[in-house]
mmCIF file with all atom_site columns, C-alpha atoms in Angstrom:
data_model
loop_
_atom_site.group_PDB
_atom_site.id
_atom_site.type_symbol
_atom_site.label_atom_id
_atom_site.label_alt_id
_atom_site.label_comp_id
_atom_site.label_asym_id
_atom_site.label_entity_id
_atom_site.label_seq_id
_atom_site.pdbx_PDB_ins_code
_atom_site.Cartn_x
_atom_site.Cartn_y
_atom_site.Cartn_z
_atom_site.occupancy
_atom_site.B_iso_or_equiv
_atom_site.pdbx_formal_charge
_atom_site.auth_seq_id
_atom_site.auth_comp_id
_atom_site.auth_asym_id
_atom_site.auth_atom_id
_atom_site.pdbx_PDB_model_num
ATOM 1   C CA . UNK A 1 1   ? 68.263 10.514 -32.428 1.00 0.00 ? 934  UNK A CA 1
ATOM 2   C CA . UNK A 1 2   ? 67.882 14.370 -31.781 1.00 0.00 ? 935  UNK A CA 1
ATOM 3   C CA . UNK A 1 3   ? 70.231 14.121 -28.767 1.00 0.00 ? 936  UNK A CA 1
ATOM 4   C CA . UNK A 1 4   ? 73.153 12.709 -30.642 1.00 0.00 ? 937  UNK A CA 1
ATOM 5   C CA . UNK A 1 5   ? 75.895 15.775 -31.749 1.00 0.00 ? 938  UNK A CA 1
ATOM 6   C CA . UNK A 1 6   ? 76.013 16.889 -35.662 1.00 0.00 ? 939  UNK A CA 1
ATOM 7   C CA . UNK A 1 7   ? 72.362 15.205 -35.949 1.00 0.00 ? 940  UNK A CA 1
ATOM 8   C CA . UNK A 1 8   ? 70.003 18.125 -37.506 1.00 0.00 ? 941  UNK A CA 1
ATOM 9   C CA . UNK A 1 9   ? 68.149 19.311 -40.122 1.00 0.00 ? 942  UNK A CA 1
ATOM 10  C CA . UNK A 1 10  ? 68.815 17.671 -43.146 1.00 0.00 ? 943  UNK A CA 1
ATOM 11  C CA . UNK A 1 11  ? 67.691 21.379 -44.932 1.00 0.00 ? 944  UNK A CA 1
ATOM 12  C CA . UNK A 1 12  ? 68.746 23.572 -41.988 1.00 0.00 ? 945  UNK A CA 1
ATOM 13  C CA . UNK A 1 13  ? 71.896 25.910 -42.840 1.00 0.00 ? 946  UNK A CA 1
ATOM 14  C CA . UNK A 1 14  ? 75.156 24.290 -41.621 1.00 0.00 ? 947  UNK A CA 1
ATOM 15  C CA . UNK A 1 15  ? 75.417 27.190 -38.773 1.00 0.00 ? 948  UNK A CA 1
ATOM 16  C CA . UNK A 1 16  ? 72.391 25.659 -37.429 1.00 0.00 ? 949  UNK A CA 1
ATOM 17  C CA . UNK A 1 17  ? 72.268 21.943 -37.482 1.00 0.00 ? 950  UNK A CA 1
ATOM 18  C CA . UNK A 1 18  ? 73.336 21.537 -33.935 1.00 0.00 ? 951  UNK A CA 1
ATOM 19  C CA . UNK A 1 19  ? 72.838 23.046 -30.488 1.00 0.00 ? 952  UNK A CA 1
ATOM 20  C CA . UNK A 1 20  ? 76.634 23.510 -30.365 1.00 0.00 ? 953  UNK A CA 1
ATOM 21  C CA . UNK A 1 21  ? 76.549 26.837 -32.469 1.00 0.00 ? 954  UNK A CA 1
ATOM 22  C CA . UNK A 1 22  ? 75.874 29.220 -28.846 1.00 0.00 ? 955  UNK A CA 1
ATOM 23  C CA . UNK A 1 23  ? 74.209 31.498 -31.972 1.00 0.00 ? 956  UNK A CA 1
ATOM 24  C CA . UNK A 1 24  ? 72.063 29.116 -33.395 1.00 0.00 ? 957  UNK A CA 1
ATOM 25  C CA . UNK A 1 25  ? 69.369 30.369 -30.866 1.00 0.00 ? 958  UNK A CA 1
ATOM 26  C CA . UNK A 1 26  ? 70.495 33.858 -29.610 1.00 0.00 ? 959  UNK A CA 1
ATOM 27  C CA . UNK A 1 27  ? 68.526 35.807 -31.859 1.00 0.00 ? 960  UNK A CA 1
ATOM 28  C CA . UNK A 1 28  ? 64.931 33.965 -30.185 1.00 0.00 ? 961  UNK A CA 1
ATOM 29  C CA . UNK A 1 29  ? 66.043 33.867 -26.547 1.00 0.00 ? 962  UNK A CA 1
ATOM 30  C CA . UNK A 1 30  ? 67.323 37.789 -26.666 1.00 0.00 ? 963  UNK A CA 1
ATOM 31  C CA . UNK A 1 31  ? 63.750 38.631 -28.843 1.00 0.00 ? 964  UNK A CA 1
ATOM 32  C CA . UNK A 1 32  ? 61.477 36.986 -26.069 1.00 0.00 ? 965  UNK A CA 1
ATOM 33  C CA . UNK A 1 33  ? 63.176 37.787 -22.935 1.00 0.00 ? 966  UNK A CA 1
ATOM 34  C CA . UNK A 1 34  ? 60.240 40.444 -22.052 1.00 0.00 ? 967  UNK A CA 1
ATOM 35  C CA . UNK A 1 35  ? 58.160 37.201 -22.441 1.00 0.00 ? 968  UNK A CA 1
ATOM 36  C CA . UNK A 1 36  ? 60.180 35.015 -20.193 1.00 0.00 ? 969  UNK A CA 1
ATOM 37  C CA . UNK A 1 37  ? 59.864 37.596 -17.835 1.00 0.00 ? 970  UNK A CA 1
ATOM 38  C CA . UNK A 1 38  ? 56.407 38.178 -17.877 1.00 0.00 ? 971  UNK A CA 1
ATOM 39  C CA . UNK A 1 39  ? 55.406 34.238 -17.968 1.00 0.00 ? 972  UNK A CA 1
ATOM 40  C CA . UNK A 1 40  ? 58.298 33.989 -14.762 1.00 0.00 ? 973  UNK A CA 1
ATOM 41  C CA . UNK A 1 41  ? 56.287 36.963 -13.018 1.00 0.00 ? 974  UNK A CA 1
ATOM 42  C CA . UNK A 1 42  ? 52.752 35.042 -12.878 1.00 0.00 ? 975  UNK A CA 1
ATOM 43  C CA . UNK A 1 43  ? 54.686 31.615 -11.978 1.00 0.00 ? 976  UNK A CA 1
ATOM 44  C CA . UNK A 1 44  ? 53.964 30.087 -15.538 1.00 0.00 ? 977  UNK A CA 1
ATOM 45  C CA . UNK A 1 45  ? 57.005 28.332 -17.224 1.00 0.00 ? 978  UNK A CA 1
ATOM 46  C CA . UNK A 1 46  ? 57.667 29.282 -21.103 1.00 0.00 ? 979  UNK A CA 1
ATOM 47  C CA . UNK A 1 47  ? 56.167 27.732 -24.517 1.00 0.00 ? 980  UNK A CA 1
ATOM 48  C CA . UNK A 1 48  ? 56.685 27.880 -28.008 1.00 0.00 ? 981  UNK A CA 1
ATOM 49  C CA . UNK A 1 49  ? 52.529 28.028 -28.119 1.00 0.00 ? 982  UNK A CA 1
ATOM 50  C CA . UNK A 1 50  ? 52.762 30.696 -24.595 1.00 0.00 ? 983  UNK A CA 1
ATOM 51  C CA . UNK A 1 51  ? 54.891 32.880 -26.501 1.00 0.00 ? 984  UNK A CA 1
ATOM 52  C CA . UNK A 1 52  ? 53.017 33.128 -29.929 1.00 0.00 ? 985  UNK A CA 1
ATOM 53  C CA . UNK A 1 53  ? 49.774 34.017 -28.429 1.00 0.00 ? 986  UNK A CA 1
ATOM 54  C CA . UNK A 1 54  ? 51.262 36.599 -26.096 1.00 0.00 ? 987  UNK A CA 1
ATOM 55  C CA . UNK A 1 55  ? 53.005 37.825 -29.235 1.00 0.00 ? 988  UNK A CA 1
ATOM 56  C CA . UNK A 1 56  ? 49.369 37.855 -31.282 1.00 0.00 ? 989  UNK A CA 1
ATOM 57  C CA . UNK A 1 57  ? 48.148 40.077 -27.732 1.00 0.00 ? 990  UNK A CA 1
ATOM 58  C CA . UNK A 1 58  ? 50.931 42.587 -28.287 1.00 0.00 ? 991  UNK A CA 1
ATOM 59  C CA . UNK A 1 59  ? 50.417 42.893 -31.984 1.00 0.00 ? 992  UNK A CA 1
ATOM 60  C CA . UNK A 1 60  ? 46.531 43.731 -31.418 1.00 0.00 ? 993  UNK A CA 1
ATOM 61  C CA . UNK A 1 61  ? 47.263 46.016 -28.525 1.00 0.00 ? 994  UNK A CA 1
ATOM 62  C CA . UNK A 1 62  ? 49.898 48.140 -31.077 1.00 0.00 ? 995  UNK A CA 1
ATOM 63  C CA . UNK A 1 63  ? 46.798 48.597 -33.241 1.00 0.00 ? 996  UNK A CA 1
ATOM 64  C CA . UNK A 1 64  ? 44.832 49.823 -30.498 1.00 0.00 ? 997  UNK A CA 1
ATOM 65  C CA . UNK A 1 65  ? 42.319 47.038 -29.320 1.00 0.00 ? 998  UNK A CA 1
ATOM 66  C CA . UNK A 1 66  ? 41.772 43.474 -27.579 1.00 0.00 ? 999  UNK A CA 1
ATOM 67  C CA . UNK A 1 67  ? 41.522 39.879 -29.480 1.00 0.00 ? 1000 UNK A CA 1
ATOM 68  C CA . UNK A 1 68  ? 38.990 37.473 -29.675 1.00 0.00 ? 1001 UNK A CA 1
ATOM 69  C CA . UNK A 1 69  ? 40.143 33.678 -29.974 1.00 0.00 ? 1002 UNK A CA 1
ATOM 70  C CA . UNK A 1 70  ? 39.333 33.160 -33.613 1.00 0.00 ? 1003 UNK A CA 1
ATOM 71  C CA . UNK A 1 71  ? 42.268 35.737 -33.947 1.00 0.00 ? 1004 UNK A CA 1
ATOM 72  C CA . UNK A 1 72  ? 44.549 34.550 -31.892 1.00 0.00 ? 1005 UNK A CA 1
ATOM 73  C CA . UNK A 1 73  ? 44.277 30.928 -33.504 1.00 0.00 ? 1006 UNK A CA 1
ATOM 74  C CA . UNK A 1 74  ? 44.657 32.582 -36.846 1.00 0.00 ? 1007 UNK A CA 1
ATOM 75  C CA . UNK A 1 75  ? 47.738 34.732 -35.972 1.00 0.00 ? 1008 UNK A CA 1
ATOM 76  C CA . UNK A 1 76  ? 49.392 31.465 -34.472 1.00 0.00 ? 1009 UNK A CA 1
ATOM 77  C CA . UNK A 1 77  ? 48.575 29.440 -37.228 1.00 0.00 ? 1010 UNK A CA 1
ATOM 78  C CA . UNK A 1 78  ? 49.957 31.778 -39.862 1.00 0.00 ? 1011 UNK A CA 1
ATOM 79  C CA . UNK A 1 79  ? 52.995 30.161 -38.570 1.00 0.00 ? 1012 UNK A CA 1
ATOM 80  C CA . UNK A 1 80  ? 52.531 27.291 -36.216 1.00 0.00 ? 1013 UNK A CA 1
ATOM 81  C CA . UNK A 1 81  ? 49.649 24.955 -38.577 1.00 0.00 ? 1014 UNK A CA 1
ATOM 82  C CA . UNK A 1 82  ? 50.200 22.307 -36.011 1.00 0.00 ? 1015 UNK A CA 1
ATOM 83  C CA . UNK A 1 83  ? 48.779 24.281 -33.337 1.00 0.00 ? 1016 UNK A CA 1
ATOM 84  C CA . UNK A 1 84  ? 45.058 23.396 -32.917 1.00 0.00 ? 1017 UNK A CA 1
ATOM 85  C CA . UNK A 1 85  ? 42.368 25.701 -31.932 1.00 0.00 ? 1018 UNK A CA 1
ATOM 86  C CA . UNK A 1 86  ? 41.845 23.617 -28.867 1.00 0.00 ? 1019 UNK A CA 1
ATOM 87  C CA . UNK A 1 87  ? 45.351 24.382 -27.566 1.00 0.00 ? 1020 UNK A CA 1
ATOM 88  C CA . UNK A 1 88  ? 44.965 28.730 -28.039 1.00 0.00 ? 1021 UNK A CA 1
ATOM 89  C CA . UNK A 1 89  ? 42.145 28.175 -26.233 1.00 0.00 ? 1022 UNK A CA 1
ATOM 90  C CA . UNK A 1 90  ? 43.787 26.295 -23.391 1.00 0.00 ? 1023 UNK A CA 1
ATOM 91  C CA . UNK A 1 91  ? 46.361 28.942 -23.437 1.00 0.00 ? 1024 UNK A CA 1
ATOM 92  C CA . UNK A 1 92  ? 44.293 31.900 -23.053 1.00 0.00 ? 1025 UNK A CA 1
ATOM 93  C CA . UNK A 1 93  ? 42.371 30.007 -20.478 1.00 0.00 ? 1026 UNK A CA 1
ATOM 94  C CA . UNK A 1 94  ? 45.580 29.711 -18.366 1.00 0.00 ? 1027 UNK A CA 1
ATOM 95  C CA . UNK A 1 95  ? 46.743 32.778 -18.996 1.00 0.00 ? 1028 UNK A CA 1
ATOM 96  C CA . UNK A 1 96  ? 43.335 34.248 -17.660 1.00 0.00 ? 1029 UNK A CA 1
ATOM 97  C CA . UNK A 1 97  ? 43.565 31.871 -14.464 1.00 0.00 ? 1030 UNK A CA 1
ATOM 98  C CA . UNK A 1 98  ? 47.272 33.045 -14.202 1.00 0.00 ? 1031 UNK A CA 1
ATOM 99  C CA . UNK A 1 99  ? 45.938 36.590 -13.915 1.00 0.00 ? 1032 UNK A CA 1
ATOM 100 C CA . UNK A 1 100 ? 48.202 37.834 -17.112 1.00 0.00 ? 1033 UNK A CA 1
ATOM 101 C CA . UNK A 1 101 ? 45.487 38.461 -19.185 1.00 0.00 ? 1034 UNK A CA 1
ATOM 102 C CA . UNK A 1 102 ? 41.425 39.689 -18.656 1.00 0.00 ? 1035 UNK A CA 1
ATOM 103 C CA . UNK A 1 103 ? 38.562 38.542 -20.748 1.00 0.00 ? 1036 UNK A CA 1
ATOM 104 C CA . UNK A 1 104 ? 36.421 41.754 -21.996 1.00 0.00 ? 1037 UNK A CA 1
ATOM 105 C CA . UNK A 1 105 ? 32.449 41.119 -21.836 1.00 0.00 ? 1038 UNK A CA 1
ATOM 106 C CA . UNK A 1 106 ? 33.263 42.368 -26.037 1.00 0.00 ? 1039 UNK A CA 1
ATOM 107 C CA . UNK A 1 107 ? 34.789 38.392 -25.620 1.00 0.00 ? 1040 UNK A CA 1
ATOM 108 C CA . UNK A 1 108 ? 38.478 40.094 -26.417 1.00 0.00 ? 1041 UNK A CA 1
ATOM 109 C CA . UNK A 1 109 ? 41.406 39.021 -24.373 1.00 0.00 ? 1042 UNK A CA 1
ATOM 110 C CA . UNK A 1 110 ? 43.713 41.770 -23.121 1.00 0.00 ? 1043 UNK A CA 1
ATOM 111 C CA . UNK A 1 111 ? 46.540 42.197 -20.954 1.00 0.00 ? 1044 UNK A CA 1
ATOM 112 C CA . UNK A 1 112 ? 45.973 42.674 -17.037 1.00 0.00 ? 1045 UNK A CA 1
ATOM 113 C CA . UNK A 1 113 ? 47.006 46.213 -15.857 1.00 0.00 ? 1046 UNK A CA 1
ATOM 114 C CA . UNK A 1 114 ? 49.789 44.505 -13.981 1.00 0.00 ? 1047 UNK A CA 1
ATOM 115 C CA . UNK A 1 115 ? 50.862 42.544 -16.809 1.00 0.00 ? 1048 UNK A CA 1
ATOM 116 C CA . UNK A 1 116 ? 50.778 45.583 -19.175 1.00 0.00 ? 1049 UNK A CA 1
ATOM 117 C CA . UNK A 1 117 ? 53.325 47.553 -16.372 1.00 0.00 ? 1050 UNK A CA 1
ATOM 118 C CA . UNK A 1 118 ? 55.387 44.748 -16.444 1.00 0.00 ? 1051 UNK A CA 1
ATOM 119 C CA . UNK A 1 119 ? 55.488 44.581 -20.608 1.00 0.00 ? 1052 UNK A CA 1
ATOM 120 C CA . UNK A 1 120 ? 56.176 48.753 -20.792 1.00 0.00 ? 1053 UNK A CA 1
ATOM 121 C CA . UNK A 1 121 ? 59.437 47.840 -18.008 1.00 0.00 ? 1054 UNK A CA 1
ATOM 122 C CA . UNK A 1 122 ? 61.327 46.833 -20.984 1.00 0.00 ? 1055 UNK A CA 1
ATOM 123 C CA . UNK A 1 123 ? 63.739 48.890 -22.282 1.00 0.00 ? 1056 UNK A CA 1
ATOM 124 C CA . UNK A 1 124 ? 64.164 46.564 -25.314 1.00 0.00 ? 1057 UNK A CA 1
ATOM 125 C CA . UNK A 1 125 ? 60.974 46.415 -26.977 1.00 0.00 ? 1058 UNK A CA 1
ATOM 126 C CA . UNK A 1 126 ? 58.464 48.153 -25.433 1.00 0.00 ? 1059 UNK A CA 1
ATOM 127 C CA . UNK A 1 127 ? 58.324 52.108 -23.472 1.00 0.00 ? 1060 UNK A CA 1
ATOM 128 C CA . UNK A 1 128 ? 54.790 53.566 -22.523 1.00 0.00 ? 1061 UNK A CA 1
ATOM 129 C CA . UNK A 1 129 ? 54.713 56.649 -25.322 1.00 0.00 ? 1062 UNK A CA 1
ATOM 130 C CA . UNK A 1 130 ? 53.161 58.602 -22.803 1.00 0.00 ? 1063 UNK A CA 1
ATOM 131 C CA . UNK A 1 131 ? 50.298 57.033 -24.608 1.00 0.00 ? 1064 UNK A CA 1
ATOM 132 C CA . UNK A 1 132 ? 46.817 57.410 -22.020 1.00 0.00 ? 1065 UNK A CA 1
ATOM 133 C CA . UNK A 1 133 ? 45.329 54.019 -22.884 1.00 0.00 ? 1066 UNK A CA 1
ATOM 134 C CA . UNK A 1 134 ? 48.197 52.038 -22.095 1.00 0.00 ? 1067 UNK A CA 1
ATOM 135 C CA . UNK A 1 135 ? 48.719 50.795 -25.511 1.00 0.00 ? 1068 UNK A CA 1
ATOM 136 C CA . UNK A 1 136 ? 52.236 48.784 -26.431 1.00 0.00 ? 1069 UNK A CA 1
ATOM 137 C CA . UNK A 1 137 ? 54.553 50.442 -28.645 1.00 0.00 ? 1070 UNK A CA 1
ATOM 138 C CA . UNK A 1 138 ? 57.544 49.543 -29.931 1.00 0.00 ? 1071 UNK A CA 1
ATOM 139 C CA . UNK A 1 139 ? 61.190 51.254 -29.109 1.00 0.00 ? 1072 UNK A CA 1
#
């Protein structure tokens, strides 16, 4: 059913009911590339659920400190319900394994020092600020 062409949302703006609009999706892909890349880096293939709770890592590390799972779970469900608890978990698991993230003995995820270099590479959305404690800021 979703493969067929002009099958989409039945409330989705007209621009965007089917894949054939090369727009429909720009605005995502171009927004997470810094993610693709990162996720490509530690040989990890992209998610919808990867994404968010890399996004809910860079959000805590703007204000200045790490993030506990209970936070994570809440930032991705503030716009992903459907995502259980069980799958953050997973996620931040994997991402630990992967070596993209480090668990703090405060029990608050943060990026690896590798993984932060990598993030403050892009010229898009993030430059180092010359801040000393390696903190994410925005361009």
């Amino acid at each position: 059913m979703f493969n067929h062409p002009g099958v989409g949302a039945v409330n989705a703006p007209s621009a965007f009911r089917t894949a054939k609009n090369p727009l429909a999706f720009e605005f995502d892909r171009s927004a997470n590339t810094h993610i693709r890349e990162l996720l490509r880096h530690f040989g990890l293939r992209t998610s919808l659920i990867r994404f968010k709770v890399i996004n809910a890592l860079v959000v805590a590390d703007r204000d200045g400190h790490g993030i506990g799972v209970n936070g994570v779970h809440a930032f991705v469900e503030s716009s992903s319900p459907e995502l259980s608890f069980v799958s953050v978990r997973e996620v931040l698991k994997r991402l630990g394994e992967e070596g993209l993230i480090v668990l703090g003995s405060d029990k608050t995820y943060r990026f690896s020092t590798e993984a932060m270099e990598l993030l403050l590479q892009s010229p898009r959305v993030f430059h180092g600020g010359g801040r000393s404690r390696g903190h994410i800021e925005r361009a």
